[in-house]
CSV table of C-alpha atoms in Angstrom, one decimal:
chain,number,residue,atom,x,y,z
V,287,UNK,CA,113.8,126.9,80.8
V,288,UNK,CA,110.9,124.6,81.1
V,289,UNK,CA,108.0,123.8,83.4
V,290,UNK,CA,108.6,121.1,85.4
V,291,UNK,CA,104.9,119.6,87.3
V,292,UNK,CA,105.2,116.1,87.7
V,293,UNK,CA,107.3,113.6,89.6
V,294,UNK,CA,106.4,110.8,87.4
V,295,UNK,CA,108.9,111.7,84.8
V,296,UNK,CA,112.3,113.7,84.3
V,297,UNK,CA,112.8,116.8,84.1
V,298,UNK,CA,112.6,118.2,81.0
V,299,UNK,CA,115.6,120.6,81.5
V,300,UNK,CA,117.7,117.9,81.0
V,301,UNK,CA,117.1,117.8,77.6
V,302,UNK,CA,119.8,119.8,75.7
V,303,UNK,CA,123.2,119.6,74.2
V,304,UNK,CA,125.0,117.2,76.0
V,305,UNK,CA,121.7,116.0,77.9
V,306,UNK,CA,119.0,113.1,77.4
V,307,UNK,CA,118.0,112.2,73.9
V,308,UNK,CA,114.3,112.7,73.3
V,309,UNK,CA,112.4,110.1,72.6
V,310,UNK,CA,108.7,109.6,71.3
V,311,UNK,CA,106.5,106.1,71.5
V,312,UNK,CA,106.6,104.7,68.1
V,313,UNK,CA,110.5,105.2,67.5
V,314,UNK,CA,112.3,102.8,66.0
V,315,UNK,CA,116.0,103.0,66.6
V,316,UNK,CA,119.2,100.8,64.8
V,317,UNK,CA,117.5,100.5,61.3
V,318,UNK,CA,114.1,99.9,62.5
V,319,UNK,CA,115.2,97.4,64.9
V,320,UNK,CA,114.0,98.5,68.4
V,321,UNK,CA,109.9,99.9,68.6
V,322,UNK,CA,109.8,102.2,71.2
V,323,UNK,CA,106.9,101.1,73.2
V,324,UNK,CA,106.3,102.1,76.8
V,325,UNK,CA,108.5,103.5,79.6
V,326,UNK,CA,110.2,101.4,82.3
V,327,UNK,CA,112.4,104.1,84.3
V,328,UNK,CA,114.6,107.4,83.9
V,329,UNK,CA,117.2,109.3,85.6
V,330,UNK,CA,119.6,112.3,85.6
V,331,UNK,CA,122.0,110.4,82.9
V,332,UNK,CA,120.0,108.2,80.9
V,333,UNK,CA,116.0,107.0,80.1
V,334,UNK,CA,115.0,103.8,80.1
V,335,UNK,CA,112.6,101.8,77.5
V,336,UNK,CA,110.1,98.6,76.6
V,337,UNK,CA,111.1,98.1,73.4
V,338,UNK,CA,109.9,95.5,70.7
V,339,UNK,CA,113.1,93.7,69.1
V,340,UNK,CA,111.6,93.2,65.7
V,341,UNK,CA,114.6,90.9,64.8
V,342,UNK,CA,114.3,88.5,67.4
V,343,UNK,CA,110.6,88.9,68.3
V,344,UNK,CA,110.7,89.9,71.8
V,345,UNK,CA,110.4,92.8,73.9
V,346,UNK,CA,113.6,94.1,75.9
V,347,UNK,CA,114.6,97.0,77.8
V,348,UNK,CA,116.7,100.0,75.9
V,349,UNK,CA,118.5,102.2,77.8
V,350,UNK,CA,119.8,105.4,76.4
V,351,UNK,CA,122.4,107.2,78.1
V,352,UNK,CA,123.0,111.3,78.1
V,353,UNK,CA,125.0,112.3,75.2
V,354,UNK,CA,129.0,111.5,75.2
V,355,UNK,CA,129.1,115.4,74.4
V,356,UNK,CA,127.9,116.4,78.1
V,357,UNK,CA,131.3,114.9,79.6
V,358,UNK,CA,129.0,112.2,81.7
V,359,UNK,CA,130.2,109.3,80.0
V,360,UNK,CA,131.8,107.5,82.6
V,361,UNK,CA,128.6,106.4,84.2
V,362,UNK,CA,127.8,104.6,80.8
V,363,UNK,CA,131.4,103.6,80.3
V,364,UNK,CA,131.7,102.0,83.5
V,365,UNK,CA,128.6,100.2,83.0
V,366,UNK,CA,128.9,98.8,79.7
V,367,UNK,CA,132.8,97.8,80.1
V,368,UNK,CA,131.5,96.1,83.3
V,369,UNK,CA,128.7,94.3,81.6
V,370,UNK,CA,131.2,93.1,78.5
V,371,UNK,CA,133.0,91.6,80.9
V,372,UNK,CA,130.6,89.7,82.9
V,373,UNK,CA,129.2,88.7,79.7
V,374,UNK,CA,132.5,86.6,79.2
V,375,UNK,CA,132.5,85.1,82.8
V,376,UNK,CA,131.3,81.4,83.7
V,377,UNK,CA,128.6,80.4,81.8
V,378,UNK,CA,127.9,77.6,84.3
V,379,UNK,CA,128.4,79.9,87.4
V,380,UNK,CA,125.0,79.9,89.2
V,381,UNK,CA,125.0,83.5,90.1
V,382,UNK,CA,125.3,84.3,86.5
V,383,UNK,CA,121.2,84.2,86.3
V,384,UNK,CA,120.6,86.9,88.9
V,385,UNK,CA,123.0,89.2,86.5
V,386,UNK,CA,121.6,91.8,83.8
V,387,UNK,CA,123.3,90.2,80.6
V,388,UNK,CA,124.3,92.8,77.9
V,389,UNK,CA,122.0,91.5,74.7
V,390,UNK,CA,123.2,94.7,72.3
V,391,UNK,CA,124.9,97.8,72.3
V,392,UNK,CA,125.0,100.8,69.5
V,393,UNK,CA,124.8,104.6,69.2
V,394,UNK,CA,122.2,106.8,67.9
V,395,UNK,CA,122.9,110.5,67.2
V,396,UNK,CA,120.1,112.9,67.5
V,397,UNK,CA,119.7,116.5,68.1
V,398,UNK,CA,121.6,116.4,71.7
V,399,UNK,CA,124.6,114.7,70.9
V,400,UNK,CA,125.6,110.7,70.3
V,401,UNK,CA,124.6,108.7,72.5
V,402,UNK,CA,125.3,105.5,73.9
V,403,UNK,CA,122.7,102.5,74.1
V,404,UNK,CA,122.4,99.2,75.3
V,405,UNK,CA,119.8,96.2,75.2
V,406,UNK,CA,118.9,94.1,78.3
V,407,UNK,CA,115.8,91.8,79.2
V,408,UNK,CA,112.9,93.0,80.8
V,409,UNK,CA,112.6,93.0,84.5
V,410,UNK,CA,110.2,94.3,87.6
V,411,UNK,CA,110.1,96.5,90.2
V,412,UNK,CA,112.8,97.3,92.4
V,413,UNK,CA,113.4,94.3,95.4
V,414,UNK,CA,111.2,94.9,98.6
V,415,UNK,CA,109.5,93.1,101.4
V,416,UNK,CA,106.2,92.1,99.7
V,417,UNK,CA,103.4,94.1,102.1
V,418,UNK,CA,101.3,90.6,102.2
V,419,UNK,CA,104.2,88.4,103.9
V,420,UNK,CA,103.9,87.5,107.6
V,421,UNK,CA,106.8,88.9,109.6
V,422,UNK,CA,107.6,85.3,110.9
V,423,UNK,CA,108.1,84.4,107.6
V,424,UNK,CA,111.8,84.9,106.6
V,425,UNK,CA,112.2,81.8,104.1
V,426,UNK,CA,111.5,84.3,101.0
V,427,UNK,CA,113.9,86.8,102.2
V,428,UNK,CA,116.5,84.2,103.1
V,429,UNK,CA,116.2,82.6,99.4
V,430,UNK,CA,116.3,86.4,98.1
V,431,UNK,CA,119.5,87.0,99.9
V,432,UNK,CA,121.3,84.2,99.0
V,433,UNK,CA,120.5,84.8,95.1
V,434,UNK,CA,122.3,87.9,95.8
V,435,UNK,CA,125.4,86.7,97.2
V,436,UNK,CA,125.6,84.1,94.4
V,437,UNK,CA,125.5,87.3,92.2
V,438,UNK,CA,128.2,88.6,94.3
V,439,UNK,CA,129.9,85.5,93.9
V,440,UNK,CA,129.7,85.5,90.1
V,441,UNK,CA,131.0,89.1,90.0
V,442,UNK,CA,134.0,89.1,92.4
V,443,UNK,CA,135.1,85.3,90.8
V,444,UNK,CA,134.6,88.3,87.4
V,445,UNK,CA,137.3,90.8,89.6
V,446,UNK,CA,134.5,93.2,89.2
V,447,UNK,CA,132.9,95.1,91.9
V,448,UNK,CA,129.5,96.0,91.7
V,449,UNK,CA,130.0,99.3,94.1
V,450,UNK,CA,126.3,100.0,94.5
V,451,UNK,CA,123.9,97.9,96.1
V,452,UNK,CA,121.0,98.5,97.1
V,453,UNK,CA,117.3,97.8,96.8
V,454,UNK,CA,116.5,100.0,94.3
V,455,UNK,CA,119.5,98.3,91.6
V,456,UNK,CA,117.7,94.6,92.7
V,457,UNK,CA,114.6,93.9,91.1
V,458,UNK,CA,112.3,91.3,90.4
V,459,UNK,CA,112.4,89.2,87.2
V,460,UNK,CA,109.7,88.2,85.4
V,461,UNK,CA,108.6,85.6,83.0
V,462,UNK,CA,108.5,85.8,79.3
V,463,UNK,CA,105.4,87.4,77.4
V,464,UNK,CA,107.2,87.6,74.1
V,465,UNK,CA,104.0,86.3,73.0
V,466,UNK,CA,102.1,89.4,73.9
V,467,UNK,CA,100.5,91.6,71.0
V,468,UNK,CA,100.8,95.4,71.8
V,469,UNK,CA,97.1,95.6,73.0
V,470,UNK,CA,97.7,92.6,75.4
V,471,UNK,CA,100.9,94.8,76.4
V,472,UNK,CA,99.0,98.0,77.3
V,473,UNK,CA,96.2,96.2,79.1
V,474,UNK,CA,98.6,94.5,81.7
V,475,UNK,CA,101.1,97.7,82.1
V,476,UNK,CA,98.7,100.7,81.0
V,477,UNK,CA,98.7,102.7,78.2
V,478,UNK,CA,101.9,105.4,77.5
V,479,UNK,CA,100.8,108.7,79.6
V,480,UNK,CA,101.8,111.4,78.1
V,481,UNK,CA,102.7,115.1,79.6
V,482,UNK,CA,102.7,117.9,77.7
V,483,UNK,CA,106.2,119.8,77.7
V,484,UNK,CA,105.8,123.3,78.4
V,485,UNK,CA,108.2,126.6,78.2
V,486,UNK,CA,108.1,129.2,81.4
V,487,UNK,CA,108.4,131.8,78.3
V,488,UNK,CA,105.4,130.8,76.2
V,489,UNK,CA,106.5,133.2,73.4
V,490,UNK,CA,109.8,130.6,73.0
V,491,UNK,CA,109.4,127.7,70.8
V,492,UNK,CA,110.3,124.1,71.8
V,493,UNK,CA,112.9,123.2,69.6
V,494,UNK,CA,114.1,119.3,68.7
V,495,UNK,CA,116.3,118.9,71.7
V,496,UNK,CA,113.2,118.5,73.3
V,497,UNK,CA,110.2,116.0,72.9
V,498,UNK,CA,107.1,117.5,72.6
V,499,UNK,CA,105.7,115.6,75.6
V,500,UNK,CA,107.3,113.0,78.4
V,501,UNK,CA,106.0,109.7,79.2
V,502,UNK,CA,104.7,108.4,82.6
V,503,UNK,CA,106.9,105.1,83.9
V,504,UNK,CA,104.6,102.0,83.3
V,505,UNK,CA,103.0,100.2,85.7
V,506,UNK,CA,105.7,97.4,86.4
V,507,UNK,CA,103.9,96.3,89.8
V,508,UNK,CA,101.0,95.0,87.4
V,509,UNK,CA,103.2,93.1,85.1
V,510,UNK,CA,104.9,91.5,88.0
V,511,UNK,CA,101.4,90.7,89.3
V,512,UNK,CA,101.2,88.8,86.3
V,513,UNK,CA,104.8,87.4,85.8
V,514,UNK,CA,106.4,87.7,88.6
V,515,UNK,CA,109.1,84.9,89.2
V,516,UNK,CA,110.8,84.3,92.9
V,517,UNK,CA,114.3,85.5,91.3
V,518,UNK,CA,116.1,88.7,91.4
V,519,UNK,CA,118.1,90.3,88.9
V,520,UNK,CA,121.2,93.1,89.6
V,521,UNK,CA,121.2,95.8,87.3
V,522,UNK,CA,123.0,99.3,87.0
V,523,UNK,CA,126.9,99.2,86.8
V,524,UNK,CA,127.8,102.4,86.8
V,525,UNK,CA,129.3,102.7,89.7
V,526,UNK,CA,131.2,99.2,89.1
V,527,UNK,CA,135.2,99.0,89.2
V,528,UNK,CA,137.8,96.5,88.8
V,529,UNK,CA,138.8,94.7,92.0
V,530,UNK,CA,142.5,95.5,91.3
V,531,UNK,CA,141.9,99.6,90.9
V,532,UNK,CA,139.6,100.6,93.2
V,533,UNK,CA,139.3,104.5,92.7
V,534,UNK,CA,140.4,106.7,95.7
V,535,UNK,CA,137.0,108.2,95.9
V,536,UNK,CA,133.9,106.6,96.0
V,537,UNK,CA,130.8,107.8,96.5
V,538,UNK,CA,126.9,105.9,96.8
V,539,UNK,CA,123.4,105.7,98.8
V,540,UNK,CA,125.3,106.7,102.6
V,541,UNK,CA,122.7,104.0,104.1
V,542,UNK,CA,124.5,101.5,102.2
V,543,UNK,CA,128.0,102.7,102.2
V,544,UNK,CA,130.5,100.8,104.3
V,545,UNK,CA,132.8,102.4,106.6
V,546,UNK,CA,135.9,102.8,104.2
V,547,UNK,CA,133.7,104.8,101.8
V,548,UNK,CA,132.0,107.0,104.9
V,549,UNK,CA,135.6,107.2,106.6
V,550,UNK,CA,137.4,107.8,103.4
V,551,UNK,CA,140.1,104.6,103.3
V,552,UNK,CA,141.1,101.8,101.1
V,553,UNK,CA,138.5,100.3,98.9
V,554,UNK,CA,137.9,96.6,98.1
V,555,UNK,CA,135.3,94.5,97.0
V,556,UNK,CA,133.9,93.9,100.2
V,557,UNK,CA,132.5,97.1,100.0
V,558,UNK,CA,130.0,95.1,98.2
V,559,UNK,CA,129.7,92.6,101.0
V,560,UNK,CA,128.8,95.0,103.0
V,561,UNK,CA,126.0,96.6,101.2
V,562,UNK,CA,124.5,93.1,100.8
V,563,UNK,CA,124.4,92.7,104.6
V,564,UNK,CA,122.4,96.0,104.2
V,565,UNK,CA,120.0,94.7,102.2
V,566,UNK,CA,119.4,91.8,103.6
V,567,UNK,CA,118.8,93.1,106.9
V,568,UNK,CA,116.0,95.9,105.2
V,569,UNK,CA,114.4,92.8,103.1
V,570,UNK,CA,114.0,90.7,106.6
V,571,UNK,CA,112.7,93.6,108.7
V,572,UNK,CA,110.8,95.7,106.4
V,573,UNK,CA,113.1,99.1,107.2
V,574,UNK,CA,117.0,100.2,106.6
V,575,UNK,CA,119.6,99.4,109.1
V,576,UNK,CA,121.3,102.6,109.1
V,577,UNK,CA,118.9,106.2,109.5
V,578,UNK,CA,120.3,109.3,107.4
V,579,UNK,CA,118.4,112.4,107.8
V,580,UNK,CA,119.7,115.7,107.8
V,581,UNK,CA,123.5,115.3,107.3
V,582,UNK,CA,123.3,112.1,106.0
V,583,UNK,CA,126.9,110.8,105.7
V,584,UNK,CA,127.7,112.2,109.2
V,585,UNK,CA,124.1,110.4,110.9
V,586,UNK,CA,125.0,107.0,109.3
V,587,UNK,CA,128.7,107.6,110.6
V,588,UNK,CA,127.2,108.1,113.5
V,589,UNK,CA,124.7,105.2,113.8
V,590,UNK,CA,127.7,102.9,112.7
V,591,UNK,CA,129.8,103.7,115.5
V,592,UNK,CA,126.3,103.3,118.1
V,593,UNK,CA,126.3,100.0,116.6
V,594,UNK,CA,129.8,99.0,116.1
V,595,UNK,CA,131.6,101.1,118.8
V,596,UNK,CA,135.0,103.2,118.5
V,597,UNK,CA,136.4,102.7,115.1
V,598,UNK,CA,140.2,101.4,114.3
V,599,UNK,CA,142.3,104.6,115.3
V,600,UNK,CA,143.4,105.9,112.1
V,601,UNK,CA,139.5,105.6,110.7
V,602,UNK,CA,138.5,107.6,113.7
V,603,UNK,CA,141.0,110.9,113.6
V,604,UNK,CA,139.4,111.2,109.8
V,605,UNK,CA,136.0,112.3,110.6
V,606,UNK,CA,136.7,115.6,113.0
V,607,UNK,CA,133.2,116.3,113.9
V,608,UNK,CA,133.8,112.8,115.8
V,609,UNK,CA,134.3,115.3,119.2
V,610,UNK,CA,130.8,116.6,118.7
V,611,UNK,CA,129.1,113.5,119.7
V,612,UNK,CA,132.1,111.6,121.4
V,613,UNK,CA,134.4,111.4,123.8
V,614,UNK,CA,138.2,110.5,122.8
V,615,UNK,CA,137.4,106.8,124.2
V,616,UNK,CA,134.3,106.2,122.1
V,617,UNK,CA,131.7,106.8,124.5
V,618,UNK,CA,128.7,108.9,123.6
V,619,UNK,CA,129.2,112.5,125.0
V,620,UNK,CA,126.7,113.3,127.6
V,621,UNK,CA,124.7,116.9,127.9
V,622,UNK,CA,121.9,118.0,129.8
V,623,UNK,CA,119.5,116.7,127.7
V,624,UNK,CA,120.9,113.0,127.6
V,625,UNK,CA,123.6,111.0,126.3
V,626,UNK,CA,124.4,112.8,122.2
V,627,UNK,CA,124.3,108.9,120.8
V,628,UNK,CA,122.6,106.2,122.1
V,629,UNK,CA,124.9,102.8,121.9
V,630,UNK,CA,122.1,100.4,119.5
V,631,UNK,CA,124.4,97.1,119.2
V,632,UNK,CA,123.4,94.9,116.3
V,633,UNK,CA,121.7,92.2,118.9
V,634,UNK,CA,119.3,94.6,119.6
V,635,UNK,CA,118.5,95.8,116.6
V,636,UNK,CA,118.3,92.2,115.2
V,637,UNK,CA,115.5,91.8,118.7
V,638,UNK,CA,113.5,95.2,117.9
V,639,UNK,CA,112.5,93.4,114.8
V,640,UNK,CA,110.6,91.3,117.1
V,641,UNK,CA,108.2,94.4,117.6
V,642,UNK,CA,106.8,93.9,114.1
V,643,UNK,CA,105.6,90.1,115.8
V,644,UNK,CA,101.9,90.5,116.8
V,645,UNK,CA,102.5,87.1,118.5
V,646,UNK,CA,105.3,86.3,120.4
V,647,UNK,CA,104.6,82.9,119.5
V,648,UNK,CA,105.4,83.2,116.1
V,649,UNK,CA,109.0,84.6,116.8
V,650,UNK,CA,111.4,82.9,114.3
V,651,UNK,CA,113.7,82.6,117.3
V,652,UNK,CA,116.4,80.5,115.3
V,653,UNK,CA,116.3,82.6,112.3
V,654,UNK,CA,116.8,85.4,113.7
V,655,UNK,CA,119.9,84.4,115.6
V,656,UNK,CA,121.1,82.8,112.3
V,657,UNK,CA,120.4,86.5,110.9
V,658,UNK,CA,122.2,88.3,113.7
V,659,UNK,CA,125.5,85.9,113.2
V,660,UNK,CA,125.9,86.6,109.4
V,661,UNK,CA,125.5,89.9,110.0
V,662,UNK,CA,127.8,90.2,113.0
V,663,UNK,CA,130.6,88.4,110.3
V,664,UNK,CA,129.6,91.0,107.8
V,665,UNK,CA,129.6,94.3,109.7
V,666,UNK,CA,133.2,94.9,110.7
V,667,UNK,CA,135.5,97.7,110.5
V,668,UNK,CA,138.3,95.3,109.6
V,669,UNK,CA,137.7,94.9,106.0
V,670,UNK,CA,139.8,91.8,105.4
V,671,UNK,CA,137.6,90.2,108.2
V,672,UNK,CA,134.2,90.2,106.9
V,673,UNK,CA,132.6,87.0,105.3
V,674,UNK,CA,133.1,87.1,101.5
V,675,UNK,CA,130.2,85.9,99.3
V,676,UNK,CA,131.1,82.4,99.1
V,677,UNK,CA,131.6,82.4,102.7
V,678,UNK,CA,128.2,83.8,103.5
V,679,UNK,CA,126.7,81.3,101.3
V,680,UNK,CA,127.9,78.7,103.5
V,681,UNK,CA,126.2,80.3,106.1
V,682,UNK,CA,123.1,78.4,108.0
V,683,UNK,CA,121.2,81.9,107.1
V,684,UNK,CA,121.7,81.3,103.6
V,685,UNK,CA,123.0,77.8,102.6
V,686,UNK,CA,119.5,76.3,102.6
V,687,UNK,CA,118.5,78.3,99.6
V,688,UNK,CA,121.6,77.8,97.6
């Protein structure tokens, strides 16, 4: 076992047979073509590196998945299958530019097994509301939301469902910096910070399965400051599925999960539309629409009922905990301390966004009314009644920015 002392790196215990591949700065992959320069990100099942493609003389993002021997190849297989399929889609569709496109893929063998690798463009940090942006300026948020729905229109036209749309999977695009030298690159994003890997039992040697050091993620915010473009890019298709073959079970972040995921009913491409609605609210308001505290899925289910009211009978009967918080007709139960769940409709949630404004004269009243109208047509229990991405793009809140 290894000591794990930093939140800035992956857990060293993820490096084992069937786990992550040990990488050092300066390593070269695929016949010396890709040189590792810095770390872009990490997770339980992959690491993502900033690399120099010496064949094309450009910088790329290189993702190395956990070894296939670990039984965790489902995510990598899903993602690469979706990316291959999307790369064959229409090259003239305006939403294509907002999708992470596959540039190369290959396998490497290491001490922990055989690892799938994929190469894509370099992007910035996760989508969020700019801290300096005034809250009466919804224009930037509307533009980003329109790009997200264009991306969805492209994906769905290819019969693919993303399945995991939230702000961490939506990055800011950055301009070209292929002409930068390594020195200029490090001047912007910082030189790699290496953290020594230590065993709990110091008498045991560190084998080849584990790197001697872990690398902190580079300063993507600095890269954005230099090169940010007003464009998003949608990443991480590890949860993607064919719209013709939806999975029986699907698990993603509760705050963006639609009712059919949380109440375990039939899935369709409209799960992406619901999630895009959650993202749209978040980048307009600066906080998430639904709150998840302790029992996250149960908390979000309660919050959805507080916003939309009682769900259809088949869906309602699937959740045994409903009797703890709601009467049979869907009204919140009352106790000596008050009602268990306070009704909080979408109109009130949009209204309460105005608390962020310092001057009531600054309220973008018409824009907020349009936002409410758009989201009210997305947040519906009946999946077939929700707006499709194509229909959403014709809505006044988005259509001016398409």
